[in-house]
Coordinates of C-alpha atoms in Angstrom, one line a residue:
Chain A
X22 CA -17.4 -2.8 -0.7
X23 CA -15.4 -2.4 2.1
X24 CA -11.7 -2.9 2.8
X25 CA -12.4 -6.1 4.7
X26 CA -14.5 -7.9 2.1
X27 CA -13.0 -7.2 -1.2
X28 CA -10.5 -9.3 -3.2
X29 CA -7.4 -7.3 -2.0
X30 CA -4.8 -8.0 -4.3
X31 CA -7.1 -8.0 -7.4
X32 CA -8.7 -4.6 -6.5
X33 CA -5.1 -3.1 -5.4
X34 CA -4.0 -3.9 -9.0
X35 CA -7.0 -2.5 -10.5
X36 CA -6.8 0.8 -8.6
X37 CA -3.1 1.1 -9.0
X38 CA -3.2 0.8 -12.6
X39 CA -6.1 3.2 -13.1
X40 CA -4.6 5.8 -10.9
X41 CA -1.5 5.7 -12.9
X42 CA -3.4 5.9 -16.0
X43 CA -5.3 8.9 -15.1
X44 CA -2.1 10.6 -13.8
X45 CA -0.3 9.6 -17.1
X46 CA -3.5 11.2 -19.0
X47 CA -3.4 14.1 -17.0
X48 CA 0.4 14.7 -17.8
X49 CA -0.4 14.2 -21.5
X50 CA -3.0 16.9 -21.9
X51 CA -0.8 19.1 -19.6
X52 CA 1.9 18.5 -22.5
X53 CA -0.6 19.2 -25.1
X54 CA -1.5 22.3 -23.7
X55 CA 2.0 23.6 -23.3
X56 CA 2.2 23.4 -26.8
X57 CA -1.2 24.1 -28.2
X58 CA -2.6 25.8 -25.2
X59 CA -3.0 29.2 -26.9
X60 CA -4.2 28.0 -30.4
X61 CA -8.1 27.2 -31.5
X62 CA -7.8 23.7 -30.2
X63 CA -6.7 25.0 -26.6
X64 CA -10.2 24.9 -25.3
X65 CA -11.2 21.6 -26.4
X66 CA -8.0 20.0 -24.9
X67 CA -8.6 22.0 -21.5
X68 CA -12.0 20.5 -21.4
X69 CA -10.7 17.2 -21.9
X70 CA -8.0 17.9 -19.4
X71 CA -10.4 18.9 -16.7
X72 CA -12.2 15.7 -16.9
X73 CA -9.1 13.9 -16.4
X74 CA -8.3 16.0 -13.4
X75 CA -11.6 14.9 -11.9
X76 CA -11.0 11.2 -12.7
X77 CA -7.6 11.2 -11.1
X78 CA -8.9 13.0 -8.0
X79 CA -11.5 10.1 -7.6
X80 CA -8.8 7.4 -7.9
X81 CA -7.0 9.2 -5.3
X82 CA -10.0 9.1 -3.0
X83 CA -10.1 5.1 -3.7
X84 CA -6.6 4.7 -3.2
X85 CA -6.6 6.1 0.2
X86 CA -9.7 4.5 1.2
X87 CA -8.5 1.0 0.1
X88 CA -4.9 1.4 1.3
X89 CA -3.7 0.9 -2.2
X90 CA 0.2 1.4 -2.8
X91 CA 0.7 3.8 -5.8
X92 CA 3.0 2.5 -8.5
X93 CA 6.6 3.5 -7.9
X94 CA 6.8 4.5 -11.5
X95 CA 4.8 7.5 -10.9
X96 CA 7.9 10.2 -11.6
X97 CA 8.6 8.2 -14.7
X98 CA 5.1 8.7 -15.8
X99 CA 4.9 12.3 -15.1
X100 CA 7.8 13.0 -17.7
X101 CA 6.9 10.5 -20.4
X102 CA 3.3 11.6 -20.3
X103 CA 4.3 15.1 -20.6
X104 CA 6.8 14.3 -23.1
X105 CA 4.1 12.3 -25.3
X106 CA 1.7 15.2 -25.0
X107 CA 4.2 17.8 -25.9
X108 CA 5.9 15.8 -28.6
X109 CA 2.8 14.7 -30.3
X110 CA 1.4 18.4 -30.1
X111 CA 4.8 19.4 -31.8
X112 CA 3.5 17.7 -34.9
X113 CA 0.7 19.9 -35.2
X114 CA -2.9 19.9 -33.6
X115 CA -3.6 16.7 -35.8
X116 CA -0.7 15.0 -34.0
X117 CA -2.1 15.8 -30.5
X118 CA -5.6 14.7 -31.7
X119 CA -4.1 11.6 -32.8
X120 CA -2.4 10.9 -29.2
X121 CA -5.5 11.4 -28.0
X122 CA -7.5 9.0 -30.1
X123 CA -4.9 6.3 -29.3
X124 CA -4.7 6.7 -25.7
X125 CA -8.3 7.1 -25.1
X126 CA -9.0 3.9 -27.1
X127 CA -6.4 2.2 -25.2
X128 CA -7.9 3.3 -22.0
X129 CA -11.6 2.3 -22.8
X130 CA -10.7 -1.2 -23.9
X131 CA -8.5 -1.5 -20.6
X132 CA -11.7 -0.2 -18.4
X133 CA -13.7 -2.7 -20.3
X134 CA -11.4 -5.3 -19.5
X135 CA -11.7 -4.5 -15.8
X136 CA -15.4 -4.2 -15.9
X137 CA -15.5 -7.8 -17.1
X138 CA -13.3 -8.9 -14.4
X139 CA -15.3 -7.3 -11.8
X140 CA -18.6 -8.7 -13.2
X141 CA -17.2 -12.2 -13.3
X142 CA -16.3 -11.8 -9.8
X143 CA -19.1 -10.2 -8.0
X144 CA -21.0 -7.8 -9.4
X145 CA -23.0 -7.0 -6.6
X146 CA -20.1 -6.4 -4.3
X147 CA -18.1 -4.2 -6.8
X148 CA -21.3 -2.1 -8.0
X149 CA -19.8 1.0 -6.8
X150 CA -16.5 0.7 -8.5
X151 CA -18.2 -0.9 -11.6
X152 CA -20.2 2.3 -11.8
X153 CA -17.1 4.7 -11.2
X154 CA -15.3 2.7 -14.1
X155 CA -18.1 2.8 -16.3
X156 CA -18.6 6.4 -16.1
X157 CA -15.0 7.0 -16.8
X158 CA -14.9 4.6 -19.8
X159 CA -17.7 6.7 -21.0
X160 CA -15.9 10.0 -20.6
X161 CA -12.8 8.4 -22.4
X162 CA -14.7 7.3 -25.4
X163 CA -16.2 10.8 -25.6
X164 CA -12.6 12.1 -25.8
X165 CA -11.8 9.5 -28.4
X166 CA -14.3 10.8 -30.4
X167 CA -13.6 14.6 -29.9
X168 CA -10.2 13.4 -31.3
X169 CA -11.4 11.7 -34.3
X170 CA -13.8 14.9 -35.0
X171 CA -10.7 17.2 -34.7
X172 CA -8.8 15.5 -37.7
X173 CA -6.7 13.2 -35.7
X174 CA -6.7 10.8 -38.9
X175 CA -4.9 13.7 -40.8
X176 CA -1.9 13.6 -38.5
X177 CA 1.4 12.5 -40.2
X178 CA 2.0 8.8 -40.1
X179 CA -1.5 8.3 -38.2
X180 CA -1.5 4.4 -38.2
X181 CA 2.1 4.2 -37.1
X182 CA 1.6 6.9 -34.4
X183 CA -1.4 5.2 -33.2
X184 CA 0.3 1.7 -33.1
X185 CA 3.4 3.0 -31.4
X186 CA 1.4 5.0 -28.9
X187 CA -0.9 1.9 -27.9
X188 CA 2.1 -0.4 -27.4
X189 CA 3.4 1.9 -25.3
X190 CA 0.1 2.1 -23.3
X191 CA -0.2 -1.6 -23.2
X192 CA 3.3 -1.5 -21.7
X193 CA 2.6 1.0 -19.3
X194 CA -0.6 -0.8 -17.9
X195 CA 1.5 -4.1 -17.6
X196 CA 4.2 -2.3 -15.5
X197 CA 1.8 -0.4 -13.3
X198 CA -0.2 -3.1 -12.2
X199 CA 2.9 -4.9 -11.0
X200 CA 5.0 -2.4 -10.0
Chain B
X25 CA -14.4 -29.7 23.2
X26 CA -11.8 -27.3 22.4
X27 CA -8.5 -28.4 23.6
X28 CA -6.7 -26.1 25.8
X29 CA -7.9 -23.1 23.7
X30 CA -9.7 -21.4 26.5
X31 CA -6.7 -21.1 28.3
X32 CA -5.1 -19.6 25.0
X33 CA -7.7 -16.8 25.3
X34 CA -6.1 -15.3 28.3
X35 CA -2.8 -15.4 27.0
X36 CA -3.5 -14.3 23.3
X37 CA -5.8 -11.5 22.5
X38 CA -7.9 -12.7 19.8
X39 CA -6.7 -10.6 17.0
X40 CA -9.1 -10.1 14.0
X41 CA -6.5 -9.5 11.5
X42 CA -3.4 -11.4 12.4
X43 CA -0.9 -10.8 10.0
X44 CA 0.2 -14.0 8.0
X45 CA 4.0 -14.1 7.2
X46 CA 3.4 -16.6 4.5
X47 CA 1.6 -15.3 1.4
X48 CA -1.9 -16.9 1.3
X49 CA -4.2 -17.1 -1.6
X50 CA -6.7 -14.4 -1.0
X51 CA -9.9 -16.7 -0.9
X52 CA -8.0 -18.6 1.8
X53 CA -8.3 -16.6 5.2
X54 CA -6.7 -18.7 7.8
X55 CA -8.7 -19.4 10.8
X56 CA -7.9 -17.5 13.7
X57 CA -6.9 -19.5 17.1
X58 CA -9.6 -19.2 19.8
X59 CA -12.4 -19.2 17.0
X60 CA -13.8 -22.3 15.8
X61 CA -14.7 -21.7 12.2
X62 CA -14.8 -25.0 10.6
X63 CA -18.5 -26.0 9.9
X64 CA -18.0 -29.4 9.5
X65 CA -21.5 -30.8 8.6
X66 CA -21.5 -28.7 5.5
X67 CA -17.9 -29.4 4.5
X68 CA -17.5 -31.3 1.5
X69 CA -14.6 -32.9 3.3
X70 CA -17.0 -34.6 5.6
X71 CA -14.9 -36.5 8.0
X72 CA -13.8 -33.7 10.0
X73 CA -15.1 -33.6 13.7
X74 CA -16.5 -30.3 15.5
X75 CA -13.2 -29.5 17.1
X76 CA -10.8 -30.1 14.2
X77 CA -8.2 -27.9 14.2
X78 CA -6.1 -27.4 11.2
X79 CA -2.1 -27.9 11.2
X80 CA -1.7 -24.5 10.8
X81 CA -3.9 -23.4 13.9
X82 CA -2.0 -26.0 15.9
X83 CA 1.5 -24.6 14.8
X84 CA 0.2 -21.4 16.0
X85 CA -0.8 -22.5 19.5
X86 CA 2.6 -24.1 19.8
X87 CA 4.6 -21.1 18.6
X88 CA 2.6 -18.9 21.1
X89 CA 3.1 -21.3 23.9
X90 CA 6.8 -21.4 23.1
X91 CA 7.2 -17.7 23.6
X92 CA 7.1 -18.1 27.3
X93 CA 10.3 -20.2 27.2
X94 CA 12.5 -17.9 24.9
X95 CA 13.9 -16.0 27.8
X96 CA 15.4 -19.1 29.1
X97 CA 16.1 -21.1 25.9
X98 CA 16.5 -18.5 23.2
X99 CA 14.7 -18.6 19.7
X100 CA 15.4 -22.1 19.4
X101 CA 13.8 -25.7 18.7
X102 CA 14.3 -26.1 22.4
X103 CA 11.7 -23.2 23.2
X104 CA 9.4 -24.8 20.7
X105 CA 9.8 -27.9 22.3
X106 CA 9.2 -26.5 25.7
X107 CA 6.0 -25.0 24.4
X108 CA 4.6 -28.2 22.8
X109 CA 5.2 -29.8 26.1
X110 CA 3.5 -27.1 28.0
X111 CA 0.3 -27.8 25.8
X112 CA 0.5 -31.4 26.7
X113 CA 2.0 -32.3 23.2
X114 CA 4.9 -34.5 22.5
X115 CA 8.3 -32.5 22.4
X116 CA 8.7 -34.2 18.9
X117 CA 6.0 -31.6 17.8
X118 CA 9.2 -29.2 17.4
X119 CA 9.9 -31.3 14.5
X120 CA 7.4 -29.5 12.4
X121 CA 9.3 -26.4 12.4
X122 CA 13.0 -25.7 11.0
X123 CA 15.9 -25.7 13.8
X124 CA 16.8 -22.1 13.4
X125 CA 13.9 -20.9 15.2
X126 CA 12.8 -18.8 12.2
X127 CA 8.9 -19.3 12.5
X128 CA 8.9 -18.8 16.1
X129 CA 10.5 -15.4 15.5
X130 CA 8.4 -14.6 12.5
X131 CA 5.4 -15.4 14.5
X132 CA 6.3 -13.4 17.4
X133 CA 6.9 -10.4 15.1
X134 CA 3.7 -10.9 13.3
X135 CA 1.9 -11.0 16.7
X136 CA 3.2 -8.0 17.8
X137 CA 2.3 -6.4 14.6
X138 CA -1.4 -7.4 15.1
X139 CA -1.4 -6.3 18.6
X140 CA 0.0 -2.7 17.5
X141 CA -2.8 -2.7 14.5
X142 CA -5.5 -3.3 17.2
X143 CA -3.9 -0.7 19.6
X144 CA -3.9 2.0 16.8
X145 CA -7.2 1.0 15.6
X146 CA -8.6 1.5 19.2
X147 CA -6.8 4.7 19.7
X148 CA -8.4 6.0 16.1
X149 CA -12.0 5.0 17.3
X150 CA -11.6 7.0 20.6
X151 CA -10.4 10.0 18.5
X152 CA -13.4 9.4 16.3
X153 CA -16.1 9.4 19.4
X154 CA -14.3 12.4 20.5
X155 CA -13.0 10.8 23.8
X156 CA -9.4 11.7 22.8
X157 CA -7.3 14.4 21.1
X158 CA -6.0 14.0 17.8
X159 CA -2.0 13.7 18.0
X160 CA 0.1 15.4 15.8
X161 CA 2.0 13.4 13.1
X162 CA 5.4 13.2 14.9
X163 CA 3.9 12.6 18.3
X164 CA 1.8 9.8 16.9
X165 CA 4.7 8.2 15.0
X166 CA 6.7 8.3 18.3
X167 CA 4.2 6.8 20.2
X168 CA 3.6 4.0 17.8
X169 CA 6.9 3.2 17.4
X170 CA 7.5 3.4 21.3
X171 CA 4.4 1.2 21.7
X172 CA 5.7 -1.5 19.3
X173 CA 9.3 -1.6 20.7
X174 CA 8.2 -2.0 24.1
X175 CA 6.7 -5.3 23.0
X176 CA 10.3 -6.5 22.6
X177 CA 11.3 -5.7 26.4
X178 CA 10.5 -9.1 27.8
X179 CA 12.5 -10.7 25.2
X180 CA 15.1 -8.0 24.6
X181 CA 18.0 -10.2 26.1
X182 CA 17.6 -12.6 23.0
X183 CA 16.4 -10.2 20.5
X184 CA 19.6 -9.5 18.9
X185 CA 20.0 -13.4 18.2
X186 CA 16.4 -12.9 16.7
X187 CA 17.4 -9.8 14.5
X188 CA 20.2 -11.9 13.0
X189 CA 18.2 -14.8 12.3
X190 CA 15.8 -12.6 10.3
X191 CA 18.8 -11.2 8.3
X192 CA 19.4 -14.6 7.0
X193 CA 18.7 -14.5 3.3
X194 CA 15.6 -17.3 3.3
X195 CA 14.0 -15.4 5.8
X196 CA 14.3 -11.7 4.4
X197 CA 11.3 -11.9 2.3
X198 CA 9.1 -12.8 5.2
X199 CA 10.5 -10.3 7.5
X200 CA 10.8 -7.6 4.8
X201 CA 6.9 -8.2 4.3
X202 CA 6.3 -7.7 8.1
X203 CA 8.4 -4.6 8.2
X204 CA 6.7 -2.9 5.3
X205 CA 3.3 -3.7 6.5
X206 CA 4.0 -2.6 10.1
X207 CA 5.4 0.8 8.7
X208 CA 2.1 0.9 6.2
X209 CA 0.0 0.4 9.1
X210 CA 1.7 3.3 11.1
X211 CA 1.3 5.6 8.7
X212 CA -2.2 4.6 7.7
X213 CA -3.3 5.5 11.3
X214 CA -0.9 8.7 11.4
X215 CA -3.2 10.0 8.6
X216 CA -1.2 9.8 5.7
X217 CA -3.0 10.1 2.4
X218 CA -0.3 10.5 -0.1
X219 CA -0.6 8.9 -3.6
X220 CA 2.5 9.8 -5.1
X221 CA 6.2 9.2 -4.3
X222 CA 5.9 10.4 -1.0
X223 CA 4.2 7.3 -0.1
X224 CA 7.4 5.3 -0.6
X225 CA 9.7 8.2 0.9
X226 CA 7.7 8.2 4.2
X227 CA 7.6 4.5 4.6
X228 CA 11.1 4.2 3.8
X229 CA 12.1 6.9 6.4
X230 CA 10.0 5.7 9.1
X231 CA 11.4 1.8 8.6
X232 CA 14.7 3.4 9.0
X233 CA 13.9 5.2 12.2
X234 CA 12.2 2.1 13.6
X235 CA 15.3 -0.2 12.6
X236 CA 17.9 2.3 14.0
X237 CA 16.0 2.7 17.2
X238 CA 15.5 -1.2 17.6
X239 CA 19.4 -1.3 17.3
X240 CA 19.9 1.4 19.7
X241 CA 17.5 -0.6 22.2
X242 CA 19.4 -3.7 22.1
X243 CA 22.4 -1.6 23.4
X244 CA 20.5 0.5 25.9
X245 CA 21.0 0.0 29.5
X246 CA 19.4 3.0 31.0
X247 CA 16.3 2.7 33.2
X248 CA 13.3 1.9 31.0
X249 CA 15.1 2.6 27.9
X250 CA 14.9 6.4 28.6
X251 CA 18.0 6.8 26.1
X252 CA 16.1 4.8 23.2
X253 CA 12.8 7.2 23.5
X254 CA 15.2 10.0 23.5
X255 CA 17.0 8.7 20.2
X256 CA 13.6 7.9 18.7
X257 CA 12.4 11.5 19.6
X258 CA 15.6 13.1 17.9
X259 CA 15.1 10.8 14.9
X260 CA 11.5 11.8 14.3
X261 CA 12.4 15.3 14.5
X262 CA 15.1 14.9 12.0
X263 CA 12.7 13.3 9.6
X264 CA 10.1 16.2 10.1
X265 CA 12.7 18.9 9.4
X266 CA 13.9 16.7 6.4
X267 CA 10.3 16.8 4.9
X268 CA 10.0 20.5 5.6
X269 CA 13.1 21.3 3.9
X270 CA 12.1 19.2 1.1
X271 CA 9.1 21.1 0.6
X272 CA 10.8 24.4 0.8
X273 CA 13.2 23.2 -1.8
X274 CA 10.4 22.4 -4.0
X275 CA 8.5 25.8 -3.7
X276 CA 11.8 27.6 -4.2
X277 CA 12.5 25.6 -7.3
X278 CA 8.9 26.2 -8.3
X279 CA 9.5 30.0 -7.9
X280 CA 12.5 30.0 -9.7
X281 CA 10.9 28.2 -12.7
X282 CA 8.4 30.8 -12.7
X283 CA 10.9 33.6 -12.7
X284 CA 12.7 32.1 -15.6
X285 CA 9.7 31.7 -17.6
X286 CA 8.9 35.2 -16.9
X287 CA 12.4 36.3 -18.1
X288 CA 12.1 34.1 -21.3
X289 CA 8.6 35.7 -22.2
X290 CA 10.1 39.2 -21.6
X291 CA 13.3 38.5 -23.8
X292 CA 10.8 37.2 -26.5
X293 CA 8.7 40.3 -26.4
X294 CA 11.7 42.5 -26.5
X295 CA 12.9 40.6 -29.5
X296 CA 9.6 40.6 -31.3
X297 CA 9.3 36.9 -31.2
X298 CA 6.0 36.7 -29.5
X299 CA 3.7 37.8 -32.4
X300 CA 0.5 35.8 -32.8
X301 CA 0.7 34.2 -36.3

């Protein structure tokens, strides 16, 4: 998989949206830590945040290697992510966990879609990228399960909150792919 | 065998990555002029002979040949007609193109950009092999912009006409596309690795520098365009200063925020509001 032999428009989109996603996830966890950092659930959130930082680092590298333009909405995701994290954290630790569950579920489904697309196109050529996305998807699923383990479902208006956040995620994915 | 394409080879350095100014579907890579790349006997189409040339390749050849006639005829259908004639084709071939010379200009810009890419790629290879020093960013950008603008020198008389045609609404998407990819190339080879909003600001600034320098160049009558390069040097220096100032503002801002947070914590402590529940 080199700069010359890839399907550039498709790979551009994939890397751009994934980069935006990991960037947003970082900011969400940062927001959660700002509110809940010194509570008992702090270390759990910190650990998930560290993994997201690694993910972001990887996409930064891919972005440079494949000369992908970042989404111009990054400053917006910066603020919106932090606000979402802090806002749900203010609902209590269950709220923060519910946010994590919602977001990680969306991201996992999104990564699955991408893997399907890449496999349909050329599993051999995109083997490395597929492995990366697969690993990240597994990490996100782990976060999702951690969220459930920490009483996400006890959050106030859990289904409503979860649905609203997931709609937001879908919109974010749609926009970041294009803009 | 190949019609006049051998003489083409001397005029047009084979560019492996010739930028297209039309948008092409990803799977359809247009064939480059000097190469023969239709494997006719395995083609589904079947009837093409071995030196079949697509319409696009033909258009490219005519436009490249037409460039010789631009200093005399301007960026016009006349130049294209002369170009076609010089290849042994009928002047009616100019009818394939619009009358305002847009395609000729876009073709020229695209060609210059490819040449620049190749140049920067070669320079990069030399640096990687240790045969050349790595330039500092401002020097690199100065040299890249100068190299690119120097390609206009043979056509500088008629260049204002070209710029005004490129600004016509129906040409703006294509010319903007060419400008942005050129600027992206320059920053890429300069070593830019930004993945945030800086990606945009850097390119916007460089595009601004390029365009203003181009305008100065069209009015410059000094020997070897000295004033233009001097202007360029100043603009690049301004941009670097702007970058440094932005960084300083940011770190001052961060320090300020830290200070305020510290003050807030102190106040909370003094007021007894910081007790652990």
